[in-house]
Short mmCIF file of C-alpha atoms (C1' of nucleotides) in Angstrom, two decimals:
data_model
loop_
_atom_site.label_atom_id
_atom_site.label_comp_id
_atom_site.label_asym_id
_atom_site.label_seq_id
_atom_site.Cartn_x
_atom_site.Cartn_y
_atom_site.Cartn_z
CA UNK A 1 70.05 -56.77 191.97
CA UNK A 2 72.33 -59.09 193.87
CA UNK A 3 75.18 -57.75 195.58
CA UNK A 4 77.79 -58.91 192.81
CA UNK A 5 79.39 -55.25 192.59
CA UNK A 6 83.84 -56.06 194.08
CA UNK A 7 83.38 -54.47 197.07
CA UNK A 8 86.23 -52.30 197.67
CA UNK A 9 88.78 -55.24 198.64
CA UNK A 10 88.73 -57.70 201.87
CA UNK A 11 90.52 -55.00 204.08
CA UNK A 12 87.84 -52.93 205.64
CA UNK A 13 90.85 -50.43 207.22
CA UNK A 14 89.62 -48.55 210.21
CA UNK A 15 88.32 -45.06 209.68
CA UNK A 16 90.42 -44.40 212.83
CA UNK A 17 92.72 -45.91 215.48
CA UNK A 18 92.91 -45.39 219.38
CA UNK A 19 96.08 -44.20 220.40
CA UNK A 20 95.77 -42.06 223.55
CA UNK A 21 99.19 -42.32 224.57
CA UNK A 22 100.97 -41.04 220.67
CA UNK A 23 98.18 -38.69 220.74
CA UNK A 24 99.66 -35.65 222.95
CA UNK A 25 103.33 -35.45 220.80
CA UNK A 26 101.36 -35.53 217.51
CA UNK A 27 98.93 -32.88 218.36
CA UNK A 28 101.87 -30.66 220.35
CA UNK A 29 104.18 -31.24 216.92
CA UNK A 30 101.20 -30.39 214.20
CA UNK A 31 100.13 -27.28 216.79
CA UNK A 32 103.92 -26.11 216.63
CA UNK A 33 103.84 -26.51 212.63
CA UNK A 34 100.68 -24.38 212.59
CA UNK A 35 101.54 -21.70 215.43
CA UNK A 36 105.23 -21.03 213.83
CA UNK A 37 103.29 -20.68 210.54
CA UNK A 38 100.22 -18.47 211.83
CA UNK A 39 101.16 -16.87 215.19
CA UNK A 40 98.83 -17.57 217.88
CA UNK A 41 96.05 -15.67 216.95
CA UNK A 42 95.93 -16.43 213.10
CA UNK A 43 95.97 -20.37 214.14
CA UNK A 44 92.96 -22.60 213.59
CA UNK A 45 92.36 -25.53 215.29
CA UNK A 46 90.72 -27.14 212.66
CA UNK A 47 93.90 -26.78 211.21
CA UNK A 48 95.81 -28.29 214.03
CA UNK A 49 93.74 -31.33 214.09
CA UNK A 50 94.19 -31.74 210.49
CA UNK A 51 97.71 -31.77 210.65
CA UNK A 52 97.56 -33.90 213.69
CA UNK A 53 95.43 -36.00 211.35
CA UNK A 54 92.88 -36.43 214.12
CA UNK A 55 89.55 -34.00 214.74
CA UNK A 56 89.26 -30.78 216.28
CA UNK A 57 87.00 -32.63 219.35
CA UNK A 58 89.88 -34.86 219.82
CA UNK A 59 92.24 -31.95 220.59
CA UNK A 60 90.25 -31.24 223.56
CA UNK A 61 90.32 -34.77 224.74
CA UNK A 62 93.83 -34.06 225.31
CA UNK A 63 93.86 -30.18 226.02
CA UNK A 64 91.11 -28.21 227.65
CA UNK A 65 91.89 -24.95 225.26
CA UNK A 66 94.10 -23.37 222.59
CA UNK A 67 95.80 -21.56 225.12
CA UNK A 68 97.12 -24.68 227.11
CA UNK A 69 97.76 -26.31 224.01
CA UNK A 70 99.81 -23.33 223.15
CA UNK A 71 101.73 -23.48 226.55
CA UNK A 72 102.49 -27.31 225.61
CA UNK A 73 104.07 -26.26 222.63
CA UNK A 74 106.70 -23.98 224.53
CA UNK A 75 107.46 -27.00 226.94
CA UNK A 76 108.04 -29.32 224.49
CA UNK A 77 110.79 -26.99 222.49
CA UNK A 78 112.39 -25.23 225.49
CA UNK A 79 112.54 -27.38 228.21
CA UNK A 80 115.11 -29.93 226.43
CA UNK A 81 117.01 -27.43 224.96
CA UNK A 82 117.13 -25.83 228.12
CA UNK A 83 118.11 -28.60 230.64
CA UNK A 84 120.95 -29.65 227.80
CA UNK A 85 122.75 -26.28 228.69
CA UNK A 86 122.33 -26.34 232.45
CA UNK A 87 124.20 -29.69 232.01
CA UNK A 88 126.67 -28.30 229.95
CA UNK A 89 127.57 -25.47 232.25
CA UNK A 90 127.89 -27.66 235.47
CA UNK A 91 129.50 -30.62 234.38
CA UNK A 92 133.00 -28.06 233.21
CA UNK A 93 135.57 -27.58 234.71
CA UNK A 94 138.98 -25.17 233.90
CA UNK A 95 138.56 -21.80 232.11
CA UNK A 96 135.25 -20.60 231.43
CA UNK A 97 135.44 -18.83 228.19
CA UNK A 98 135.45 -22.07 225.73
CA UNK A 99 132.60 -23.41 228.06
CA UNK A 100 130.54 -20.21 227.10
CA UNK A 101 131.91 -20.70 223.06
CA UNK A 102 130.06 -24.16 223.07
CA UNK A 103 127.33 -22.72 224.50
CA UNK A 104 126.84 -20.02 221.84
CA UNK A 105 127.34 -22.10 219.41
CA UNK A 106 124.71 -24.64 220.97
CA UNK A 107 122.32 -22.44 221.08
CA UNK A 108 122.96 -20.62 217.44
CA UNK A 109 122.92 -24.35 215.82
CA UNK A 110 119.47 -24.95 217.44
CA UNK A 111 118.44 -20.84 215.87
CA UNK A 112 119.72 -21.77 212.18
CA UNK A 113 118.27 -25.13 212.47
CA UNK A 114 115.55 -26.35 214.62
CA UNK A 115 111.58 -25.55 214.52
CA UNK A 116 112.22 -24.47 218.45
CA UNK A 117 113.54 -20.74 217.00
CA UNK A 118 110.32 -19.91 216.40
CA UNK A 119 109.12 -19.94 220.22
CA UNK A 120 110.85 -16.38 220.80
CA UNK A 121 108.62 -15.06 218.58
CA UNK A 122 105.56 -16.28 219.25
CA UNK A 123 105.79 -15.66 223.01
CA UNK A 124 106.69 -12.15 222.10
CA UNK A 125 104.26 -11.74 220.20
CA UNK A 126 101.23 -12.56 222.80
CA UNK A 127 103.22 -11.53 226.04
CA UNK A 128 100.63 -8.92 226.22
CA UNK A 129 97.17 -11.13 225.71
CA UNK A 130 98.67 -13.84 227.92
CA UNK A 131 100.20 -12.56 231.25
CA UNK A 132 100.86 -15.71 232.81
CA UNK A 133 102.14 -17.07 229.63
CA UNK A 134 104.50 -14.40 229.63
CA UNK A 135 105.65 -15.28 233.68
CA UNK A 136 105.41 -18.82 233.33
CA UNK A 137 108.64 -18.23 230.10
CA UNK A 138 110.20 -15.17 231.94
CA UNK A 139 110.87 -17.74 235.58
CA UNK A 140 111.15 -21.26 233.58
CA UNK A 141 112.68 -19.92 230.38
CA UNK A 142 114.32 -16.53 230.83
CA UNK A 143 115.81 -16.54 234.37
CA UNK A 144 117.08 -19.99 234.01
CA UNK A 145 118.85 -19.14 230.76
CA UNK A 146 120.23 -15.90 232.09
CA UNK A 147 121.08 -17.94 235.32
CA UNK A 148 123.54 -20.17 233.71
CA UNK A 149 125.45 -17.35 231.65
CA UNK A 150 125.78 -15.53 235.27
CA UNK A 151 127.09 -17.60 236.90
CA UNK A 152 129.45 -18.76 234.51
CA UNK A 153 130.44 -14.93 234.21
CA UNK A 154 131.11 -14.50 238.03
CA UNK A 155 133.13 -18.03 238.03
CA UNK A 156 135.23 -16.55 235.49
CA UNK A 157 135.88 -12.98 237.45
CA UNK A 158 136.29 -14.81 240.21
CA UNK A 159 139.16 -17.06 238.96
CA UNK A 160 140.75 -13.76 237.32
CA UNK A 161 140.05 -15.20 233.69
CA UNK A 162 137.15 -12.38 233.24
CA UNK A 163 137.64 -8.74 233.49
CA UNK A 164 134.73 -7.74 236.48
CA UNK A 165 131.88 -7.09 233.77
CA UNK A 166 129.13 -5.76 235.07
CA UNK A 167 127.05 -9.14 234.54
CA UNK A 168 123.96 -8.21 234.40
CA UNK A 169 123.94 -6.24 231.27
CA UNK A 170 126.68 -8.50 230.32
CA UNK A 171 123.94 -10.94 230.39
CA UNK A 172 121.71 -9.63 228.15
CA UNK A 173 124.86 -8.52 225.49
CA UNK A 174 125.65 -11.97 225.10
CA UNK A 175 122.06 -13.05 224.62
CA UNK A 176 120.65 -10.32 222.27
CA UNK A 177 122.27 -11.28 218.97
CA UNK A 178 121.01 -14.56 219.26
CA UNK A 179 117.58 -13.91 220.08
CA UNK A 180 117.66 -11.28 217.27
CA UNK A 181 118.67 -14.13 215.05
CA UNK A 182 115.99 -16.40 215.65
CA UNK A 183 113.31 -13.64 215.53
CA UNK A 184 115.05 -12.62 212.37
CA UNK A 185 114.98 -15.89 210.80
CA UNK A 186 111.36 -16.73 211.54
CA UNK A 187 110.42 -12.95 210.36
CA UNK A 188 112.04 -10.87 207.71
CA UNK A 189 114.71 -14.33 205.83
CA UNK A 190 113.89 -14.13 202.37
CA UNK A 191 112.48 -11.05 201.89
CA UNK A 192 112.77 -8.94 198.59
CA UNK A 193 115.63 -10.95 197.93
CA UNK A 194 118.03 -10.39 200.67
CA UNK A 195 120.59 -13.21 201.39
CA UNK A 196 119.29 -15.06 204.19
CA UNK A 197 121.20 -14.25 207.26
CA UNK A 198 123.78 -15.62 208.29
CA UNK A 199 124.03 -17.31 211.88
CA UNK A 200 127.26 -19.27 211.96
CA UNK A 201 129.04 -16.02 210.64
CA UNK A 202 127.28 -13.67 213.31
CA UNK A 203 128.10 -15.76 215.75
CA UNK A 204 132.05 -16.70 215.43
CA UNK A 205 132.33 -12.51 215.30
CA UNK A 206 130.18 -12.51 218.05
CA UNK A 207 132.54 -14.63 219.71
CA UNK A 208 135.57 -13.04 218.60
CA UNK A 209 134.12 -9.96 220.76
CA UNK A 210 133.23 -11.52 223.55
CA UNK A 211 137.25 -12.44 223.83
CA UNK A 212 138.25 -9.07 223.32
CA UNK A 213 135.73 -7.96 225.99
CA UNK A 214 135.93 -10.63 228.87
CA UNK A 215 139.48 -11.91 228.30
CA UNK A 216 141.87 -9.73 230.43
CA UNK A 217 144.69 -10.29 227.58
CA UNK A 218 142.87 -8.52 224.84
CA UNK A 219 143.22 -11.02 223.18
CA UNK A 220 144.89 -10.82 219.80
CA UNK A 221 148.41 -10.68 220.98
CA UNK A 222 149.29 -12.10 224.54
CA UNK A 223 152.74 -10.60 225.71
CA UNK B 1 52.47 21.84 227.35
CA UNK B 2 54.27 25.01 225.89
CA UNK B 3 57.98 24.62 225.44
CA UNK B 4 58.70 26.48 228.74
CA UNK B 5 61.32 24.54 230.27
CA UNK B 6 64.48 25.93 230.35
CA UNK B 7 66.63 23.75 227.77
CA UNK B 8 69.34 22.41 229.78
CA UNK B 9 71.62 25.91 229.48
CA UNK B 10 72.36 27.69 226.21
CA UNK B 11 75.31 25.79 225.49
CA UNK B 12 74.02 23.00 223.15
CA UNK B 13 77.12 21.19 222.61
CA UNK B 14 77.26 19.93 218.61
CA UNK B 15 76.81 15.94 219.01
CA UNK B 16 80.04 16.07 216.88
CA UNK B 17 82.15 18.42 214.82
CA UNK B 18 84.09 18.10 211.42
CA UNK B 19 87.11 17.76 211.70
CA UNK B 20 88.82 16.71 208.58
CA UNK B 21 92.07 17.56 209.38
CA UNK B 22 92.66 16.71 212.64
CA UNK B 23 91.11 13.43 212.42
CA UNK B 24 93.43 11.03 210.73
CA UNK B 25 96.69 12.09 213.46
CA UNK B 26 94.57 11.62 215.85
CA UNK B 27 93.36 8.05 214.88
CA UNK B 28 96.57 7.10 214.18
CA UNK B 29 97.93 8.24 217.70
CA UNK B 30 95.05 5.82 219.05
CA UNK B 31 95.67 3.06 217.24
CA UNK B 32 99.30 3.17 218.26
CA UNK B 33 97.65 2.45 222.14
CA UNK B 34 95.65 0.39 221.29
CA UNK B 35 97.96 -1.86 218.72
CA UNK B 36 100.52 -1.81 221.71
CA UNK B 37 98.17 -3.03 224.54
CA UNK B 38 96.73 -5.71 222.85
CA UNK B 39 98.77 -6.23 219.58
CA UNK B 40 97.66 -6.37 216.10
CA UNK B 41 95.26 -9.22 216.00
CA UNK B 42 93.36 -8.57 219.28
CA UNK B 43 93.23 -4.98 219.03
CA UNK B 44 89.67 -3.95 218.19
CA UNK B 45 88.59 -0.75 215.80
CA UNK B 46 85.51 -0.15 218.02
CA UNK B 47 88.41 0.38 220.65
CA UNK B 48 90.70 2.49 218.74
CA UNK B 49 87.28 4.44 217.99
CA UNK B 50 86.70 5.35 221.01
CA UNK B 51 89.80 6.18 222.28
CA UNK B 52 89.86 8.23 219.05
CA UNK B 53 87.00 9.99 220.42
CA UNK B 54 84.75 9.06 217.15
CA UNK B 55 82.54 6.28 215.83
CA UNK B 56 83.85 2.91 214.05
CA UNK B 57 82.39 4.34 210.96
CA UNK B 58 84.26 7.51 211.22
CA UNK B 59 87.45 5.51 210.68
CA UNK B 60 86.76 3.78 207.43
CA UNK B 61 86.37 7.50 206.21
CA UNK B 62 90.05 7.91 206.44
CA UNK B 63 92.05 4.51 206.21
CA UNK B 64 90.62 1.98 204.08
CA UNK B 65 91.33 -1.22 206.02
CA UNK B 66 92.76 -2.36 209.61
CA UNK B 67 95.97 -3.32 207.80
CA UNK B 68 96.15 -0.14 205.80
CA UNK B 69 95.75 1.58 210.07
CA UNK B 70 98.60 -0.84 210.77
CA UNK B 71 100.99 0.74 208.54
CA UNK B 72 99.81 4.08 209.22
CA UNK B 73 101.17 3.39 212.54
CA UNK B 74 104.31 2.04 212.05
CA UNK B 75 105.18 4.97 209.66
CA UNK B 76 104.08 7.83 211.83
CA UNK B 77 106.26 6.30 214.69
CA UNK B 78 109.16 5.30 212.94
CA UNK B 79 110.07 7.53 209.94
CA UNK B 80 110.77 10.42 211.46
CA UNK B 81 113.52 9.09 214.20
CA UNK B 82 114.91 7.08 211.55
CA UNK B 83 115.56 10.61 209.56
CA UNK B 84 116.69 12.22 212.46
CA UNK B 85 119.36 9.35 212.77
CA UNK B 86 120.35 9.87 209.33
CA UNK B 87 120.75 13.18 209.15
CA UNK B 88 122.91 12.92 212.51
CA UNK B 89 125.15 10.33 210.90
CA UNK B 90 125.23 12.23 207.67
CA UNK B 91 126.31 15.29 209.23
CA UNK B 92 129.17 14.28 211.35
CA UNK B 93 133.00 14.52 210.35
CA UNK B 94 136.17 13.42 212.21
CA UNK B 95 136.06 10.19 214.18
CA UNK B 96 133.23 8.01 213.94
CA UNK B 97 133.16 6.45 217.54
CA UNK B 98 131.80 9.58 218.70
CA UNK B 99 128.96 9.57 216.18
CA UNK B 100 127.97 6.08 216.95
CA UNK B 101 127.96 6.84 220.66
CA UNK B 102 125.28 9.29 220.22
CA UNK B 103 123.44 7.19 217.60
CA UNK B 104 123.03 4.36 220.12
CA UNK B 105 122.13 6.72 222.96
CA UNK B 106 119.75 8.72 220.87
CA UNK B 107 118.06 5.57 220.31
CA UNK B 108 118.61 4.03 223.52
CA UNK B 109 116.45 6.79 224.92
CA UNK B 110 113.74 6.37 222.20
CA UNK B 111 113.76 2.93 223.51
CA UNK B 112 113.19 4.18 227.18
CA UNK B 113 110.60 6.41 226.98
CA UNK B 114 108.36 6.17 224.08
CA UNK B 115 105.77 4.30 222.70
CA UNK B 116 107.59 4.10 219.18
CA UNK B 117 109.39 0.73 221.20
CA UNK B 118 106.48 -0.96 220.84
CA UNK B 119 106.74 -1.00 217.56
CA UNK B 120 109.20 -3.63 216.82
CA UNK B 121 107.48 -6.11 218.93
CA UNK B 122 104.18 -5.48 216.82
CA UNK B 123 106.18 -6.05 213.76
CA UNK B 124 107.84 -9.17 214.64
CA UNK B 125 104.76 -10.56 215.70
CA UNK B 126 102.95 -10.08 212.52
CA UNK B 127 105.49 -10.60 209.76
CA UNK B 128 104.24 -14.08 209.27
CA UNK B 129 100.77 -12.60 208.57
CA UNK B 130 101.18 -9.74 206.76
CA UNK B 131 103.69 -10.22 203.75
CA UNK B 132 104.04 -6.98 202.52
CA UNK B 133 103.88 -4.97 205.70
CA UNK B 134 107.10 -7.40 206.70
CA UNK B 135 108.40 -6.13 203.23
CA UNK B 136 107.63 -2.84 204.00
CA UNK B 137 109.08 -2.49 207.45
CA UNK B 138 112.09 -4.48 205.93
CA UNK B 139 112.68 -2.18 203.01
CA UNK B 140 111.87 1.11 204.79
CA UNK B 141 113.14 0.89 207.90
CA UNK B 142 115.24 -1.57 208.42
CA UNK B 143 117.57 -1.47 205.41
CA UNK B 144 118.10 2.14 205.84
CA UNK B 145 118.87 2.30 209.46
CA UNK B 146 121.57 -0.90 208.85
CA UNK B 147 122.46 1.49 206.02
CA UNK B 148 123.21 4.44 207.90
CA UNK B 149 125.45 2.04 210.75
CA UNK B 150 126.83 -0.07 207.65
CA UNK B 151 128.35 3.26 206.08
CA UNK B 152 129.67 4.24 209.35
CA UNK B 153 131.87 1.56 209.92
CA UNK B 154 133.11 1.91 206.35
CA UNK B 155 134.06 5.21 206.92
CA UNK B 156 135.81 4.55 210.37
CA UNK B 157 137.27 1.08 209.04
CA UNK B 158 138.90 3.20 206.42
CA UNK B 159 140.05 6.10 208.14
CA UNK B 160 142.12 3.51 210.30
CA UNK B 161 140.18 4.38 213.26
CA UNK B 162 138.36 0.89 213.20
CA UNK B 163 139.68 -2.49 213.14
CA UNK B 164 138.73 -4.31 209.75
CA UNK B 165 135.66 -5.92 210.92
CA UNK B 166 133.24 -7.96 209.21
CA UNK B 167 130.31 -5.13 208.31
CA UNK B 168 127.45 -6.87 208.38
CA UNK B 169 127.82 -9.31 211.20
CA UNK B 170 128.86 -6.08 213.61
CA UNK B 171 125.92 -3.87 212.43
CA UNK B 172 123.89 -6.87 213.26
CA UNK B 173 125.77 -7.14 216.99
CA UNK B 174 125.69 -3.25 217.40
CA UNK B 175 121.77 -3.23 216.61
CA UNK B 176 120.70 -5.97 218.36
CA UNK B 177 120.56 -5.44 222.23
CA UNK B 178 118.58 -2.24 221.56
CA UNK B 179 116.03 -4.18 219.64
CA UNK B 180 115.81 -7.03 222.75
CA UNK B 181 115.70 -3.96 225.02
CA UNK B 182 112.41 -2.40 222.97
CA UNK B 183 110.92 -6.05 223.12
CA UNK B 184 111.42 -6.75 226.25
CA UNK B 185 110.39 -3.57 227.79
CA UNK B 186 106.94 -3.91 225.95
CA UNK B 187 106.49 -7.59 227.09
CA UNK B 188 108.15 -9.31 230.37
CA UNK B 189 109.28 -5.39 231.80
CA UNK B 190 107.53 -5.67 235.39
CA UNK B 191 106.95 -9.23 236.18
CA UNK B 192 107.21 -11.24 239.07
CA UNK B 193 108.57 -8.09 240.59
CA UNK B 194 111.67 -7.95 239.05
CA UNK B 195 113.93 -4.98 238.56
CA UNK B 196 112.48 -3.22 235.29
CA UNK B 197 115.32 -3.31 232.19
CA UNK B 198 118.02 -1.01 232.80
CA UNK B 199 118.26 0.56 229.54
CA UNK B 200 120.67 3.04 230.29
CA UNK B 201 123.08 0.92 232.21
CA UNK B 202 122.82 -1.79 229.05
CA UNK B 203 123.81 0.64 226.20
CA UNK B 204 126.51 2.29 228.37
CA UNK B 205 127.99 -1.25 228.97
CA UNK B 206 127.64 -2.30 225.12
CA UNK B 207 129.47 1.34 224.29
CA UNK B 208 132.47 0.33 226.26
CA UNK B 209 132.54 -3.34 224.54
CA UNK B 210 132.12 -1.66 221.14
CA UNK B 211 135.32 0.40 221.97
CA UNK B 212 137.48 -2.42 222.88
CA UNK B 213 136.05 -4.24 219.62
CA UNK B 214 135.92 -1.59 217.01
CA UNK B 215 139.18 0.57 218.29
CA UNK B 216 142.76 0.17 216.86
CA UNK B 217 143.80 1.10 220.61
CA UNK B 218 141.90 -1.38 222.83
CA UNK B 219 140.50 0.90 224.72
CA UNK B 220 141.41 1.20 228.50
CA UNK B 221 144.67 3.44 227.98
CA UNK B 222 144.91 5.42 225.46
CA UNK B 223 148.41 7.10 225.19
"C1'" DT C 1 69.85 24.78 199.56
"C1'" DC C 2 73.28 21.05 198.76
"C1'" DT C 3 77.42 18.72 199.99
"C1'" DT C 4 80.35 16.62 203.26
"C1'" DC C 5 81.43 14.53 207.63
"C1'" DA C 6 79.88 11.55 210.97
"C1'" DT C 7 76.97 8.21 213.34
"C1'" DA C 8 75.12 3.78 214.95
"C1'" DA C 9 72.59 0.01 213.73
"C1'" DC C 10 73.36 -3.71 210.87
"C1'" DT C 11 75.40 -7.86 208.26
"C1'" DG C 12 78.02 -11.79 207.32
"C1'" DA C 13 81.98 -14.53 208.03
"C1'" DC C 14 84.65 -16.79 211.10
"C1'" DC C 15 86.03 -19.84 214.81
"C1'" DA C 16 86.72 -21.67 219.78
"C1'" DG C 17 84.51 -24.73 222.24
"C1'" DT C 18 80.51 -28.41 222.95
"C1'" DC C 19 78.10 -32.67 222.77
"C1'" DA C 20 75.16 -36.40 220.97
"C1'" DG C 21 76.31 -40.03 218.58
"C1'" DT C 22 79.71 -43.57 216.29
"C1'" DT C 23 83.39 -46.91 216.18
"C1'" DA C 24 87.54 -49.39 217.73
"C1'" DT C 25 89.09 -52.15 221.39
"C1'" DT C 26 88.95 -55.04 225.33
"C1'" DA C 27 86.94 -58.14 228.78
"C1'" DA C 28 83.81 -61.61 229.97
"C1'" DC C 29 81.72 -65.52 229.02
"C1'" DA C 30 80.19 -69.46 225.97
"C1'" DT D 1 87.70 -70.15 219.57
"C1'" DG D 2 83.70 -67.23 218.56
"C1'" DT D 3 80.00 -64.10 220.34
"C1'" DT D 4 78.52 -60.27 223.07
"C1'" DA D 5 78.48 -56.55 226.41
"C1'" DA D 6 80.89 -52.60 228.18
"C1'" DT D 7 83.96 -48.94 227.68
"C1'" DA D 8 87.01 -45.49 226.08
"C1'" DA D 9 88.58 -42.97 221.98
"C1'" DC D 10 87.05 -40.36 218.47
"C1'" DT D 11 84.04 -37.69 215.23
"C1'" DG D 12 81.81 -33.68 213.09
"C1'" DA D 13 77.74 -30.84 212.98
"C1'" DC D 14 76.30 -27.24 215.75
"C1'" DT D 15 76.14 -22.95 218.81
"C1'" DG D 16 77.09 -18.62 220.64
"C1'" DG D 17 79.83 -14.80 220.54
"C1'" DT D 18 82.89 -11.66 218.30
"C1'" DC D 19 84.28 -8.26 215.10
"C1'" DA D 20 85.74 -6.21 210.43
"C1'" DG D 21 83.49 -3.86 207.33
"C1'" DT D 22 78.81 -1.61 205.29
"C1'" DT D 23 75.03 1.51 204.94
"C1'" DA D 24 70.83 4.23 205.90
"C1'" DT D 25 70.22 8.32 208.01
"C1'" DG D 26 71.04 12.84 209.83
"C1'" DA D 27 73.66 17.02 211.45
"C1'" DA D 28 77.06 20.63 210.34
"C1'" DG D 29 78.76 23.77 207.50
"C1'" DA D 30 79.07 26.40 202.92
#
DNA sequence: TCTTCATAACTGACCAGTCAGTTATTAACA
DNA sequence: TGTTAATAACTGACTGGTCAGTTATGAAGA
């Protein structure tokens, strides 16, 4: 029987393309998908390279196990985010308090919005199996971020514009509601029924506060 | 050869003993180690067994499933504080600032010094994973206890002790640094070599922010 | 004696990580 | 401008280990 049978059009598309340098983003942003959805532990890398659209040897062309891959992952959502507010915090000038209100409200647009909110949780969540996971967020991740509110804190005692907070706790009082958001979002929104929660609204009381707290004129009527 | 040897003393200690009763607590109380070294996912029942003091079998006699362990957990460690709370807050009249003082302090030192802190962390981390258990820890525990804070500032808001703040947003604010303290003493406490969390210090800081917020009379000097 | 509580050896599913082989791409040469 | 040899990117079946859950057996207690 001759070979008279259309075969399936001139084309001939690849089964597959080399693209070692699109490679590492793809397989970071399908692990990210997966990890957000699964947690660490619950994530397949079959699943991963699926995503990625790629196999699962190909994911250790590029990373030699699940846990570096994970460790990419953070990188790629933090360190951006990250290096934006440093910037933000050094380049002002003047009184400090609407330099923190952009901040907050920064960071809260990236919790309602971005993929990135899911990071808190998923570090939290394996701080314990991964030790140096845990360091390698609390000195690149956690002190830096704490590091720019503090000093911005002390600039504004120092000028007078701040009452002398203890900063420290301070700190972490400023912090909390927004890392509760982003946990909350990724953990318990949608649940039974609830209204989902609601950032921008937590955070303009949140800053409404922080005035009454920091600013020496307490802030609703100035003499 | 007769069976003259001297059995190794007359004590003959049983292999094992029934213990129907005691058994389940005392699972339960090692499964709460165990869960909170390792977390949910990595924690293993062979491990939990023998901490238990009993075989791998032995626990399938009284929970039917890890998951079904999971929530046996949770509840043992969080049910009763969360009564405790609302009997406090359901007892007290006069002015409420008082009675939230010692609710946050009560739980402040809950956060300190028990193992009940690791709880949120394990819940957080396996929302995604477990549906109903996020449901559960949602509709048991977490709607109550905003309940119990919720009704609180009602009360104070309209006694005219309390400025008219928004409810929901400031329940969220007043719960949320206690819940970052619990996480973050069960994962980055004692890294690096930093200073461990200063619990105290935190919640004594975030009660004298609370007064300036919440208090008709901001706070410093009252007349 | 018979029932209940407990054990420990066992099973089966699952999945991170490996590697022998396949295919796209490029370089060298006609 | 083809043809071919060499290489680097990629695949997917396989392995070894792990662990939740099961079960055959036996000891304790009534």
């Amino acid at each position: 029987m001759p070979d008279r049978v259309p075969r399936a059009e001139p084309e001939a598309l690849p089964r597959w393309r080399r693209r070692k340098d699109a490679r590492p983003q793809e397989i970071v942003a399908a692990a990210m998908d997966i990890f957000a959805e699964r947690g660490f532990a619950a994530a397949k890398l079959e699943e991963v390279a699926a995503r990625a659209g790629v196999s699962k040897g190909t994911l250790y062309l590029y990373f030699p196990s699940k846990d570096e891959l994970f460790k990419a992952v953070i990188r790629a959502a933090i360190l951006p985010n990250l290096e934006q507010a440093e910037a933000l915090a050094a380049a002002a000038a003047g009184p400090c308090f609407p330099v923190l209100e952009r901040l907050l409200r920064m960071v809260a647009h990236l919790v309602a919005t971005t993929r990135a909110a899911t990071i808190p949780r998923l570090v939290i969540a394996e701080a314990g199996n991964f030790p140096d996971l845990a360091a390698f967020y609390h000195r690149e991740v956690i002190r830096r971020g704490f590091g720019v509110l503090a000093s911005l804190l002390q600039r504004g005692i120092a000028s007078g514009e701040f009452r002398p907070v203890a900063v420290d706790s301070t700190v972490r009082l400023i912090v909390a509601p927004l890392l509760m958001s982003a946990v909350w979002r990724t953990s318990f929104d949608g649940l039974d029924g609830e209204p989902p929660l609601d950032v921008p609204a937590l955070v303009e009381t949140h800053i409404d506060n922080l005035r009454r707290v920091l600013l020496r004129d307490a802030g609703e009527t100035t003499p």
